[in-house]
Short mmCIF file of C-alpha atoms (C1' of nucleotides) in Angstrom, two decimals:
data_model
loop_
_atom_site.label_atom_id
_atom_site.label_comp_id
_atom_site.label_asym_id
_atom_site.label_seq_id
_atom_site.Cartn_x
_atom_site.Cartn_y
_atom_site.Cartn_z
CA MET F 1 -1.20 16.79 19.78
CA LYS F 2 -0.77 13.49 17.98
CA PRO F 3 2.21 13.20 15.66
CA LYS F 4 1.25 13.08 12.02
CA PRO F 5 2.95 11.12 9.27
CA VAL F 6 4.28 12.96 6.25
CA LYS F 7 1.66 13.23 3.52
CA GLY F 8 1.81 10.39 1.07
CA MET F 9 4.14 8.31 3.23
CA ASN F 10 2.41 5.31 4.72
CA ASP F 11 3.01 2.78 7.45
CA ILE F 12 2.80 -0.78 6.21
CA LEU F 13 0.93 -2.44 9.06
CA PRO F 14 1.39 -6.10 10.09
CA GLU F 15 -1.83 -7.32 8.47
CA VAL F 16 -0.60 -5.93 5.16
CA SER F 17 3.09 -6.65 5.53
CA ALA F 18 2.38 -10.38 5.52
CA THR F 19 1.13 -10.00 1.96
CA TRP F 20 4.10 -7.80 1.05
CA GLN F 21 6.53 -10.39 2.34
CA TYR F 22 4.80 -13.17 0.49
CA LEU F 23 4.71 -11.30 -2.82
CA GLU F 24 8.26 -10.05 -2.45
CA GLY F 25 9.35 -13.62 -1.78
CA VAL F 26 7.64 -14.89 -4.91
CA VAL F 27 9.11 -12.17 -7.11
CA ARG F 28 12.58 -12.65 -5.64
CA GLU F 29 12.41 -16.37 -6.26
CA ILE F 30 11.27 -15.98 -9.86
CA VAL F 31 13.76 -13.26 -10.70
CA GLN F 32 16.60 -15.28 -9.21
CA SER F 33 15.46 -18.30 -11.18
CA TYR F 34 16.31 -16.29 -14.30
CA GLY F 35 19.81 -15.65 -13.00
CA TYR F 36 19.42 -12.15 -11.65
CA SER F 37 21.33 -11.13 -8.52
CA GLU F 38 20.41 -8.58 -5.92
CA ILE F 39 22.21 -5.27 -5.68
CA ARG F 40 21.42 -2.88 -2.83
CA LEU F 41 21.66 0.77 -3.61
CA PRO F 42 21.61 4.05 -1.67
CA LEU F 43 18.35 5.96 -1.41
CA VAL F 44 20.17 9.20 -2.06
CA GLU F 45 22.20 10.19 -5.11
CA HIS F 46 23.61 13.41 -6.50
CA THR F 47 20.82 15.46 -8.02
CA GLU F 48 22.78 15.73 -11.23
CA LEU F 49 22.50 11.98 -11.82
CA PHE F 50 18.72 12.14 -12.10
CA LYS F 51 18.74 15.27 -14.19
CA ARG F 52 21.05 13.67 -16.70
CA SER F 53 19.32 10.31 -16.84
CA ILE F 54 15.63 11.02 -16.49
CA GLY F 55 15.78 14.31 -18.37
CA GLU F 56 15.65 17.96 -17.32
CA VAL F 57 12.24 18.68 -18.76
CA THR F 58 10.38 15.68 -17.39
CA ASP F 59 7.70 16.07 -14.71
CA ILE F 60 9.74 13.96 -12.33
CA VAL F 61 12.77 16.23 -12.43
CA GLU F 62 10.93 19.50 -12.79
CA LYS F 63 8.46 19.18 -9.97
CA GLU F 64 8.48 15.89 -8.15
CA MET F 65 11.95 15.30 -6.73
CA TYR F 66 12.86 15.60 -3.07
CA THR F 67 16.02 17.62 -3.53
CA PHE F 68 18.00 19.16 -0.70
CA GLU F 69 21.38 20.60 0.06
CA ASP F 70 23.40 18.60 2.54
CA ARG F 71 25.66 20.19 5.11
CA GLY F 72 28.57 20.18 2.73
CA GLY F 73 26.60 22.20 0.19
CA GLU F 74 26.04 19.36 -2.26
CA SER F 75 22.67 18.99 -3.96
CA LEU F 76 21.30 15.55 -3.20
CA THR F 77 18.03 13.88 -4.16
CA LEU F 78 15.94 11.05 -2.76
CA ARG F 79 15.78 8.60 -5.64
CA PRO F 80 12.58 8.91 -7.69
CA GLU F 81 13.36 5.68 -9.55
CA ALA F 82 15.98 2.97 -9.50
CA THR F 83 17.55 2.76 -12.94
CA ALA F 84 19.80 5.80 -12.61
CA GLY F 85 21.32 4.53 -9.37
CA MET F 86 21.68 1.07 -10.86
CA VAL F 87 23.63 2.36 -13.86
CA ARG F 88 25.71 4.63 -11.64
CA ALA F 89 26.60 1.68 -9.41
CA GLY F 90 27.53 -0.35 -12.47
CA ILE F 91 29.88 2.35 -13.66
CA THR F 92 31.44 3.27 -10.33
CA ASN F 93 32.08 -0.34 -9.37
CA GLY F 94 33.45 -1.37 -12.73
CA LEU F 95 30.67 -3.91 -13.18
CA LEU F 96 30.26 -3.03 -16.83
CA TYR F 97 33.89 -3.25 -17.83
CA ASN F 98 33.84 -6.03 -20.44
CA GLN F 99 31.08 -7.63 -18.44
CA ARG F 100 27.37 -8.14 -18.53
CA GLN F 101 25.16 -7.89 -15.48
CA LYS F 102 21.70 -9.14 -14.62
CA LEU F 103 20.62 -7.31 -11.47
CA TRP F 104 17.57 -6.62 -9.36
CA THR F 105 16.89 -4.33 -6.46
CA ALA F 106 13.89 -3.31 -4.41
CA GLY F 107 13.00 -0.54 -2.04
CA PRO F 108 11.42 2.85 -1.55
CA MET F 109 11.32 5.59 -4.18
CA PHE F 110 10.22 9.17 -3.61
CA ARG F 111 8.17 11.52 -5.74
CA ARG F 112 6.32 14.55 -4.46
CA GLU F 113 3.00 14.03 -6.21
CA ARG F 114 -0.51 14.48 -4.95
CA PRO F 115 -1.37 11.13 -3.39
CA GLN F 116 -4.29 8.98 -4.46
CA ARG F 117 -4.94 5.29 -4.80
CA GLY F 118 -1.83 3.60 -6.14
CA ARG F 119 0.21 6.80 -5.99
CA TYR F 120 2.20 7.78 -2.94
CA ARG F 121 5.11 10.07 -2.16
CA GLN F 122 7.10 7.21 -0.75
CA PHE F 123 6.34 4.14 -2.79
CA HIS F 124 8.13 0.89 -3.40
CA GLN F 125 9.44 -0.80 -6.49
CA PHE F 126 10.98 -3.97 -7.65
CA ASP F 127 13.51 -3.12 -10.29
CA ILE F 128 15.12 -5.56 -12.71
CA GLU F 129 17.87 -4.58 -15.13
CA ALA F 130 20.04 -6.36 -17.67
CA LEU F 131 23.14 -4.38 -18.63
CA GLY F 132 25.33 -5.30 -21.57
CA TYR F 133 22.66 -7.24 -23.47
CA ALA F 134 21.65 -5.92 -26.87
CA GLY F 135 18.51 -8.05 -27.25
CA PRO F 136 15.95 -8.64 -28.53
CA ASP F 137 16.19 -11.97 -26.71
CA VAL F 138 16.63 -10.29 -23.32
CA ASP F 139 13.73 -8.01 -24.09
CA ALA F 140 11.59 -11.09 -24.55
CA GLU F 141 12.97 -12.84 -21.51
CA MET F 142 12.24 -9.85 -19.30
CA ILE F 143 8.65 -9.74 -20.46
CA ILE F 144 8.24 -13.50 -20.12
CA MET F 145 9.66 -13.26 -16.61
CA SER F 146 7.10 -10.63 -15.62
CA SER F 147 4.38 -12.72 -17.17
CA ARG F 148 5.44 -15.68 -15.02
CA ILE F 149 4.92 -13.58 -11.90
CA TRP F 150 1.28 -12.92 -12.79
CA SER F 151 0.48 -16.49 -13.70
CA ARG F 152 2.20 -17.84 -10.62
CA LEU F 153 0.00 -15.65 -8.43
CA GLY F 154 -3.24 -16.07 -10.32
CA ILE F 155 -3.38 -12.44 -11.41
CA SER F 156 -5.30 -12.16 -14.64
CA ARG F 157 -6.65 -8.66 -15.05
CA LEU F 158 -3.50 -7.39 -16.72
CA GLU F 159 -2.72 -6.68 -20.31
CA LEU F 160 0.63 -6.23 -21.96
CA GLU F 161 1.26 -3.30 -24.25
CA ILE F 162 4.44 -2.98 -26.21
CA ASN F 163 5.91 -0.45 -28.58
CA THR F 164 9.20 0.57 -30.05
CA LEU F 165 10.67 4.05 -30.02
CA GLY F 166 13.42 3.30 -32.49
CA VAL F 167 16.85 4.84 -32.25
CA PRO F 168 17.15 8.42 -30.96
CA GLU F 169 17.64 9.82 -34.48
CA ALA F 170 14.45 8.19 -35.75
CA ARG F 171 12.65 9.35 -32.66
CA ALA F 172 13.88 12.90 -33.23
CA ARG F 173 12.66 12.86 -36.83
CA TYR F 174 9.31 11.54 -35.69
CA ARG F 175 9.13 14.15 -32.98
CA ASP F 176 9.72 16.95 -35.48
CA THR F 177 7.01 15.64 -37.75
CA LEU F 178 4.66 15.30 -34.84
CA VAL F 179 5.29 18.86 -33.68
CA GLU F 180 4.68 20.05 -37.21
CA TYR F 181 1.40 18.14 -37.38
CA PHE F 182 0.08 19.28 -34.00
CA THR F 183 1.17 22.86 -34.66
CA SER F 184 -0.93 22.81 -37.83
CA VAL F 185 -4.00 21.92 -35.76
CA LYS F 186 -3.00 23.94 -32.70
CA SER F 187 -6.31 25.79 -32.52
CA GLU F 188 -8.04 22.48 -31.80
CA LEU F 189 -5.66 21.35 -29.06
CA ASP F 190 -6.56 21.45 -25.39
CA GLN F 191 -4.49 23.27 -22.75
CA ASP F 192 -2.47 20.23 -21.71
CA SER F 193 -1.60 19.34 -25.25
CA ILE F 194 -0.45 22.85 -26.08
CA ARG F 195 1.81 22.76 -23.05
CA ARG F 196 3.20 19.39 -24.13
CA LEU F 197 3.82 20.60 -27.65
CA ASP F 198 6.97 22.31 -26.41
CA GLN F 199 7.85 20.04 -23.53
CA ASN F 200 7.13 16.49 -24.57
CA PRO F 201 5.11 16.23 -27.77
CA LEU F 202 5.04 12.43 -27.73
CA ARG F 203 2.90 12.60 -24.61
CA ILE F 204 0.09 14.29 -26.52
CA LEU F 205 -0.56 10.85 -28.02
CA ASP F 206 -1.24 9.61 -24.49
CA SER F 207 -4.04 12.10 -23.80
CA LYS F 208 -7.22 10.73 -22.27
CA ASN F 209 -9.28 13.72 -23.38
CA PRO F 210 -12.01 12.32 -25.68
CA ASP F 211 -12.01 15.56 -27.66
CA MET F 212 -8.43 14.91 -28.65
CA GLN F 213 -8.88 11.37 -29.89
CA GLY F 214 -9.78 12.33 -33.45
CA LEU F 215 -6.64 14.41 -33.84
CA ILE F 216 -4.53 11.71 -32.28
CA GLU F 217 -5.92 9.02 -34.56
CA ALA F 218 -4.96 11.13 -37.54
CA ALA F 219 -1.43 11.86 -36.29
CA PRO F 220 1.62 10.34 -37.93
CA VAL F 221 2.77 7.06 -36.36
CA MET F 222 6.20 6.16 -35.07
CA LEU F 223 6.29 2.88 -36.93
CA ASP F 224 6.60 4.77 -40.22
CA PHE F 225 9.75 6.48 -39.02
CA LEU F 226 11.44 3.45 -37.62
CA ASP F 227 14.97 2.63 -38.72
CA ASP F 228 15.39 -0.82 -40.26
CA GLU F 229 17.39 -2.27 -37.40
CA SER F 230 14.88 -1.19 -34.78
CA ALA F 231 12.06 -2.56 -36.90
CA GLU F 232 13.80 -5.91 -37.13
CA HIS F 233 14.54 -5.84 -33.39
CA PHE F 234 10.86 -5.27 -32.73
CA ASP F 235 9.76 -8.00 -35.14
CA THR F 236 12.06 -10.52 -33.48
CA LEU F 237 10.76 -9.55 -30.05
CA LYS F 238 7.20 -10.08 -31.19
CA ALA F 239 8.09 -13.45 -32.69
CA LEU F 240 9.72 -14.54 -29.43
CA LEU F 241 6.69 -13.47 -27.42
CA ASP F 242 4.39 -15.29 -29.83
CA ALA F 243 6.46 -18.43 -29.49
CA ALA F 244 6.33 -18.17 -25.71
CA GLY F 245 2.58 -17.71 -25.76
CA VAL F 246 2.68 -14.26 -24.17
CA ARG F 247 -0.18 -12.14 -25.44
CA TYR F 248 0.32 -8.46 -26.14
CA THR F 249 -1.03 -5.55 -28.05
CA VAL F 250 1.15 -3.14 -29.94
CA ASN F 251 0.28 0.34 -28.75
CA PRO F 252 1.98 2.83 -31.05
CA ARG F 253 1.15 5.60 -28.58
CA LEU F 254 2.94 4.00 -25.66
CA VAL F 255 5.69 6.46 -24.80
CA ARG F 256 7.64 6.84 -21.62
CA GLY F 257 7.87 9.76 -19.25
CA LEU F 258 11.58 9.26 -18.79
CA ASP F 259 13.86 10.45 -21.55
CA TYR F 260 16.36 7.62 -21.59
CA TYR F 261 14.30 5.00 -23.39
CA ASN F 262 14.83 3.81 -26.95
CA ARG F 263 13.53 0.87 -28.96
CA THR F 264 11.51 -1.56 -26.85
CA VAL F 265 9.10 -0.16 -24.29
CA PHE F 266 6.39 -2.12 -22.53
CA GLU F 267 3.81 -1.76 -19.85
CA TRP F 268 1.47 -4.09 -17.98
CA VAL F 269 -1.78 -2.26 -17.39
CA THR F 270 -4.93 -3.09 -15.49
CA ASP F 271 -8.40 -1.61 -15.22
CA ALA F 272 -8.79 -2.98 -11.69
CA LEU F 273 -7.06 -0.22 -9.76
CA GLY F 274 -8.84 2.96 -10.73
CA SER F 275 -6.84 5.58 -12.52
CA GLN F 276 -3.35 4.26 -11.75
CA GLY F 277 -3.37 1.38 -14.18
CA ALA F 278 0.34 0.87 -14.81
CA VAL F 279 1.52 -1.90 -12.55
CA CYS F 280 4.81 -2.54 -14.16
CA SER F 281 6.67 -0.97 -17.02
CA GLY F 282 10.04 -0.71 -18.59
CA GLY F 283 12.08 -0.57 -21.69
CA ARG F 284 15.42 -0.43 -23.37
CA TYR F 285 17.91 2.37 -22.65
CA ASP F 286 20.91 1.70 -24.82
CA GLY F 287 22.34 5.21 -24.55
CA LEU F 288 22.17 5.77 -20.82
CA VAL F 289 25.37 4.12 -19.63
CA GLU F 290 27.43 6.15 -22.05
CA LYS F 291 25.54 9.32 -21.24
CA LEU F 292 26.37 8.84 -17.56
CA GLY F 293 30.04 8.37 -18.29
CA GLY F 294 30.45 4.65 -18.90
CA LYS F 295 31.40 3.04 -22.14
CA PRO F 296 28.59 2.36 -24.60
CA THR F 297 26.50 -0.47 -23.14
CA PRO F 298 23.11 -1.68 -24.29
CA ALA F 299 20.63 -2.20 -21.47
CA ILE F 300 17.03 -2.89 -20.64
CA GLY F 301 15.04 -2.92 -17.44
CA TRP F 302 11.66 -2.67 -15.85
CA ALA F 303 10.11 -1.68 -12.57
CA MET F 304 7.06 -2.86 -10.73
CA GLY F 305 5.16 -0.74 -8.21
CA ILE F 306 4.76 -2.90 -5.13
CA GLU F 307 1.76 -1.00 -3.71
CA ARG F 308 -0.08 -1.47 -7.00
CA PHE F 309 1.07 -5.07 -7.21
CA VAL F 310 -0.29 -5.81 -3.72
CA ASP F 311 -3.51 -3.97 -4.53
CA LEU F 312 -3.96 -5.93 -7.76
CA PHE F 313 -3.18 -9.23 -6.06
CA GLU F 314 -5.89 -8.57 -3.51
CA ALA F 315 -8.31 -7.34 -6.17
CA SER F 316 -7.73 -10.65 -7.95
CA GLY F 317 -8.86 -12.46 -4.80
CA GLY F 318 -5.36 -13.47 -3.78
CA THR F 319 -4.38 -13.93 -0.16
CA ALA F 320 -1.01 -14.56 1.41
CA PRO F 321 -0.53 -17.80 3.31
CA ALA F 322 -1.32 -17.33 6.99
CA ASP F 323 1.66 -16.63 9.21
CA ASP F 324 0.00 -17.62 12.46
CA ALA F 325 1.87 -19.50 15.15
CA ASP F 326 1.88 -23.29 15.05
CA VAL F 327 1.79 -23.57 18.80
CA TYR F 328 1.13 -21.35 21.79
CA VAL F 329 2.84 -22.24 25.07
CA VAL F 330 0.74 -21.76 28.20
CA ALA F 331 2.57 -21.67 31.52
CA VAL F 332 0.63 -21.60 34.78
CA GLY F 333 2.34 -21.00 38.11
CA ASP F 334 5.63 -19.31 38.92
CA GLY F 335 7.66 -22.49 38.62
CA ALA F 336 6.28 -23.25 35.17
CA VAL F 337 7.63 -20.22 33.36
CA ASN F 338 11.26 -21.32 33.42
CA GLU F 339 10.36 -24.75 32.14
CA ALA F 340 8.07 -23.30 29.51
CA PHE F 341 10.82 -21.09 28.15
CA ALA F 342 13.13 -24.08 27.92
CA LEU F 343 10.42 -26.09 26.21
CA ALA F 344 9.69 -23.35 23.68
CA GLU F 345 13.39 -23.02 22.85
CA ASP F 346 13.65 -26.77 22.51
CA LEU F 347 10.79 -26.85 20.00
CA ARG F 348 12.42 -24.07 17.99
CA ASP F 349 15.70 -26.02 18.03
CA ARG F 350 14.24 -29.28 16.95
CA ILE F 351 11.58 -28.40 14.38
CA ALA F 352 12.67 -26.56 11.26
CA GLY F 353 10.64 -23.43 10.63
CA VAL F 354 8.28 -23.97 13.53
CA ARG F 355 6.48 -20.92 14.88
CA VAL F 356 6.20 -21.02 18.64
CA GLU F 357 4.52 -18.26 20.56
CA MET F 358 5.31 -18.17 24.26
CA ASN F 359 2.72 -16.69 26.58
CA LEU F 360 4.16 -13.43 27.87
CA GLY F 361 2.94 -11.31 30.73
CA GLY F 362 1.57 -14.11 32.91
CA GLY F 363 -2.15 -14.14 33.47
CA SER F 364 -4.67 -16.62 34.74
CA PHE F 365 -5.00 -19.97 33.11
CA LYS F 366 -8.15 -18.74 31.48
CA SER F 367 -6.70 -15.58 30.05
CA GLN F 368 -3.71 -17.50 28.72
CA MET F 369 -6.04 -19.90 26.94
CA LYS F 370 -7.90 -16.93 25.49
CA ARG F 371 -4.67 -15.53 24.13
CA ALA F 372 -3.80 -18.93 22.71
CA ASP F 373 -7.11 -18.98 20.93
CA LYS F 374 -6.74 -15.49 19.61
CA SER F 375 -3.22 -16.11 18.37
CA ASN F 376 -4.75 -18.48 15.80
CA ALA F 377 -2.20 -21.10 16.81
CA ARG F 378 -3.25 -24.60 15.84
CA TYR F 379 -2.12 -26.12 19.13
CA ALA F 380 -1.62 -25.12 22.72
CA VAL F 381 1.09 -26.68 24.82
CA ILE F 382 0.22 -26.51 28.50
CA LEU F 383 2.69 -26.55 31.35
CA GLY F 384 1.36 -26.41 34.90
CA GLU F 385 2.21 -27.80 38.32
CA GLN F 386 0.90 -31.22 37.42
CA GLU F 387 2.74 -31.50 34.09
CA ILE F 388 6.00 -30.38 35.65
CA ALA F 389 5.69 -32.94 38.40
CA ASP F 390 5.12 -35.66 35.77
CA ASN F 391 7.70 -34.32 33.27
CA LYS F 392 4.93 -34.11 30.72
CA ALA F 393 3.13 -31.42 28.78
CA GLY F 394 -0.48 -30.94 27.84
CA PHE F 395 -1.02 -30.93 24.07
CA LYS F 396 -4.32 -29.41 23.06
CA PRO F 397 -5.60 -28.99 19.51
CA LEU F 398 -7.35 -25.64 19.26
CA ARG F 399 -8.76 -25.92 15.75
CA SER F 400 -10.19 -29.42 15.66
CA ASP F 401 -12.18 -31.84 17.76
CA GLU F 402 -9.17 -33.96 18.57
CA GLN F 403 -8.76 -34.83 22.24
CA GLN F 404 -6.23 -33.13 24.44
CA ALA F 405 -3.32 -35.42 25.26
CA SER F 406 -0.71 -35.60 27.96
CA VAL F 407 2.64 -36.19 26.31
CA ALA F 408 6.08 -37.03 27.68
CA ARG F 409 8.28 -33.94 27.28
CA ALA F 410 10.76 -35.72 24.97
CA GLU F 411 8.02 -36.84 22.60
CA LEU F 412 6.47 -33.43 22.19
CA ALA F 413 8.73 -32.20 19.37
CA PRO F 414 8.35 -35.26 17.10
CA MET F 415 4.61 -35.29 17.70
CA LEU F 416 4.18 -31.61 16.91
CA ALA F 417 6.46 -31.89 13.88
CA SER F 418 4.33 -34.58 12.32
CA LYS F 419 1.08 -32.77 13.15
CA ILE F 420 2.14 -29.54 11.47
CA GLY F 421 4.04 -31.20 8.67
CA LYS F 422 7.40 -29.61 9.36
CA PRO F 423 10.63 -31.62 9.52
CA LEU F 424 12.73 -32.26 12.60
CA THR F 425 16.13 -30.68 12.31
CA ALA F 426 19.05 -32.95 11.52
CA GLY F 427 21.36 -34.14 14.27
CA GLN F 428 18.83 -33.87 17.07
"C1'" G K 1 -0.39 21.80 -9.52
"C1'" U K 2 -6.37 21.79 -10.67
"C1'" G K 3 -11.41 20.11 -9.36
"C1'" A K 4 -15.01 17.46 -6.45
"C1'" G K 5 -16.63 14.40 -2.19
"C1'" C K 6 -15.83 13.16 2.84
"C1'" A K 7 -14.18 14.07 8.32
"C1'" U K 8 -18.44 11.40 15.22
"C1'" A K 9 -14.78 6.12 20.19
"C1'" G K 10 -9.09 1.86 18.22
"C1'" C K 11 -12.65 0.07 13.77
"C1'" U K 12 -17.68 0.33 11.28
"C1'" U K 13 -21.71 3.34 11.51
"C1'" A K 14 -26.35 6.21 14.03
"C1'" A K 15 -28.44 10.89 15.93
"C1'" U K 16 -36.19 16.14 11.91
"C1'" G K 17 -30.98 22.71 14.53
"C1'" G K 18 -32.92 20.48 20.90
"C1'" C K 19 -29.67 15.42 26.68
"C1'" A K 20 -23.92 12.45 21.53
"C1'" A K 21 -25.74 6.51 20.52
"C1'" A K 22 -24.91 1.34 18.89
"C1'" G K 23 -22.22 -2.84 17.04
"C1'" C K 24 -17.32 -4.79 16.73
"C1'" U K 25 -12.48 -4.81 19.21
"C1'" C K 26 -10.16 -4.85 24.17
"C1'" C K 27 -10.52 -6.13 29.71
"C1'" A K 28 -13.07 -8.55 33.72
"C1'" C K 29 -16.80 -11.67 35.72
"C1'" A K 30 -20.14 -15.84 35.35
"C1'" C K 31 -16.56 -20.61 35.27
"C1'" U K 32 -11.02 -20.28 41.97
"C1'" G K 33 -6.39 -25.83 35.66
"C1'" U K 34 -9.02 -25.29 29.75
"C1'" G K 35 -10.20 -20.90 24.53
"C1'" A K 36 -14.31 -20.26 20.83
"C1'" C K 37 -20.77 -19.58 21.57
"C1'" C K 38 -24.28 -17.11 25.05
"C1'" G K 39 -24.92 -13.68 29.22
"C1'" U K 40 -23.41 -9.49 32.69
"C1'" G K 41 -20.32 -5.46 33.61
"C1'" G K 42 -16.18 -2.20 32.40
"C1'" C K 43 -12.71 0.92 29.35
"C1'" C K 44 -12.95 4.41 25.37
"C1'" G K 45 -15.34 10.90 22.59
"C1'" A K 46 -14.52 17.26 24.72
"C1'" U K 47 -18.21 15.02 16.94
"C1'" G K 48 -10.45 17.13 12.77
"C1'" C K 49 -9.01 22.69 13.83
"C1'" C K 50 -10.46 28.08 13.92
"C1'" G K 51 -14.29 31.48 13.44
"C1'" G K 52 -19.57 32.87 12.33
"C1'" U K 53 -25.24 32.46 12.43
"C1'" U K 54 -28.73 30.89 16.48
"C1'" C K 55 -32.04 30.86 22.78
"C1'" A K 56 -29.65 26.25 21.06
"C1'" A K 57 -24.72 23.60 16.10
"C1'" G K 58 -22.22 16.87 15.25
"C1'" U K 59 -26.07 19.05 12.01
"C1'" C K 60 -26.26 25.59 8.78
"C1'" C K 61 -22.21 29.28 6.76
"C1'" G K 62 -16.80 30.69 5.95
"C1'" G K 63 -11.65 29.51 6.35
"C1'" C K 64 -7.84 25.87 7.53
"C1'" U K 65 -5.95 20.90 7.93
"C1'" G K 66 -6.38 15.87 6.75
"C1'" U K 67 -8.20 12.18 3.57
"C1'" U K 68 -10.52 9.90 -0.80
"C1'" C K 69 -11.55 10.04 -5.94
"C1'" A K 70 -10.78 12.22 -10.68
"C1'" C K 71 -7.56 15.35 -13.84
"C1'" C K 72 -2.37 15.52 -14.46
"C1'" C K 73 1.73 12.25 -14.06
"C1'" C K 74 3.44 7.51 -13.49
"C1'" A K 75 5.19 2.43 -10.48
#
RNA sequence: GUGAGCAUAGCUUAAUGGCAAAGCUCCACACUGUGACCGUGGCCGAUGCCGGUUCAAGUCCGGCUGUUCACCCCA
């Protein structure tokens, strides 16, 4: 009986991980260029943390968390998202005491949903948070930063939607009005909407049911309930985005499934990935730090789903740079292997970033050449009886018509370095 | 959690209810120190699992499991 993986938890195979590494590298570089620093967080937190931050009556907390009792009887949960842990770490390490923090983290998150394209039980996120910044300038910078990621990678099938939820009081007033409105037309609501009426009435606005669209169009809008300060915050954000040339649409029905958001929320959506169109989303959560036991601290953050990001990158025709070897070392004859190892190490010492693949497992000359070919290496270096006797090495281009050459051992590194365009290391 | 589609070799796909096939991959040979292309040969399956109908089931029926898509939710 073959072992089976856990449903919704996937292996990231080498052919795919090259793309992951490339994209993660690009995002890391961009995020750090805005002055954000990495923080590494535990995958497991106390269950209570997520209940208090995400909200007791959200889908995530009610039915999607991997919660278990550890041997000491504590209720622990595999993190379903990163913000709660980030804020907790800020509080417990005193990072927010009269300080501001710009942080990012990345790694696996866990939600027990039914898997489909772009939705897995173990999935991965990049998470960027700015704590202690009241905005709206940070709000704009965060969005501009995400926009830079897309343009850098040639991803175009994405649109930005933004909205504001106002302060909690305004949101509560709006919520009451909304409940009143939908209750008055309850007989026309579908099953899902009736359920949401109690649980999360704002989500009714998000319904994809065509029969509901008329009712939703006619519903009261949040913008009419906005407090003056939030309205001004939102206007400034829009002005900053306009000035930066970032295009967006205001979607008054954009609400979040996590309870901690207020004011700015945004989402990058695509139609290229089937039904899971949200690639990246976030918003402001000014009340969360205090709610979790810190002192009042404004904050904003966003998360990007890496699986969806990779999928979208590939759907946009993007490919990661090849990570094939530069050179494959062929060693024929028992005496040659020792020398070949030394030669391979020498190349790695002397050429910065060179990728040298040593033939392993012996084999005939022919089979070694076959492996060299299949490795996609640009060059083969050949060491046999003859070369060892002459203190030379065969240098054979595998991807061009150039002639094979016999090169003095000492000249091999400089020659290879110039062929592959990588620098010799200093001091050699 | 709900609904629908799909399940044959490592991968992609064949097989009017009648002997389970092919291509690719991999290995070897041809070619005893030179890869790719061509050729020859080899490896690899109890057709996802359990049951039923039938002289006969990969094929039809039922259940299960897995997977995909959609709903839902969201990254």
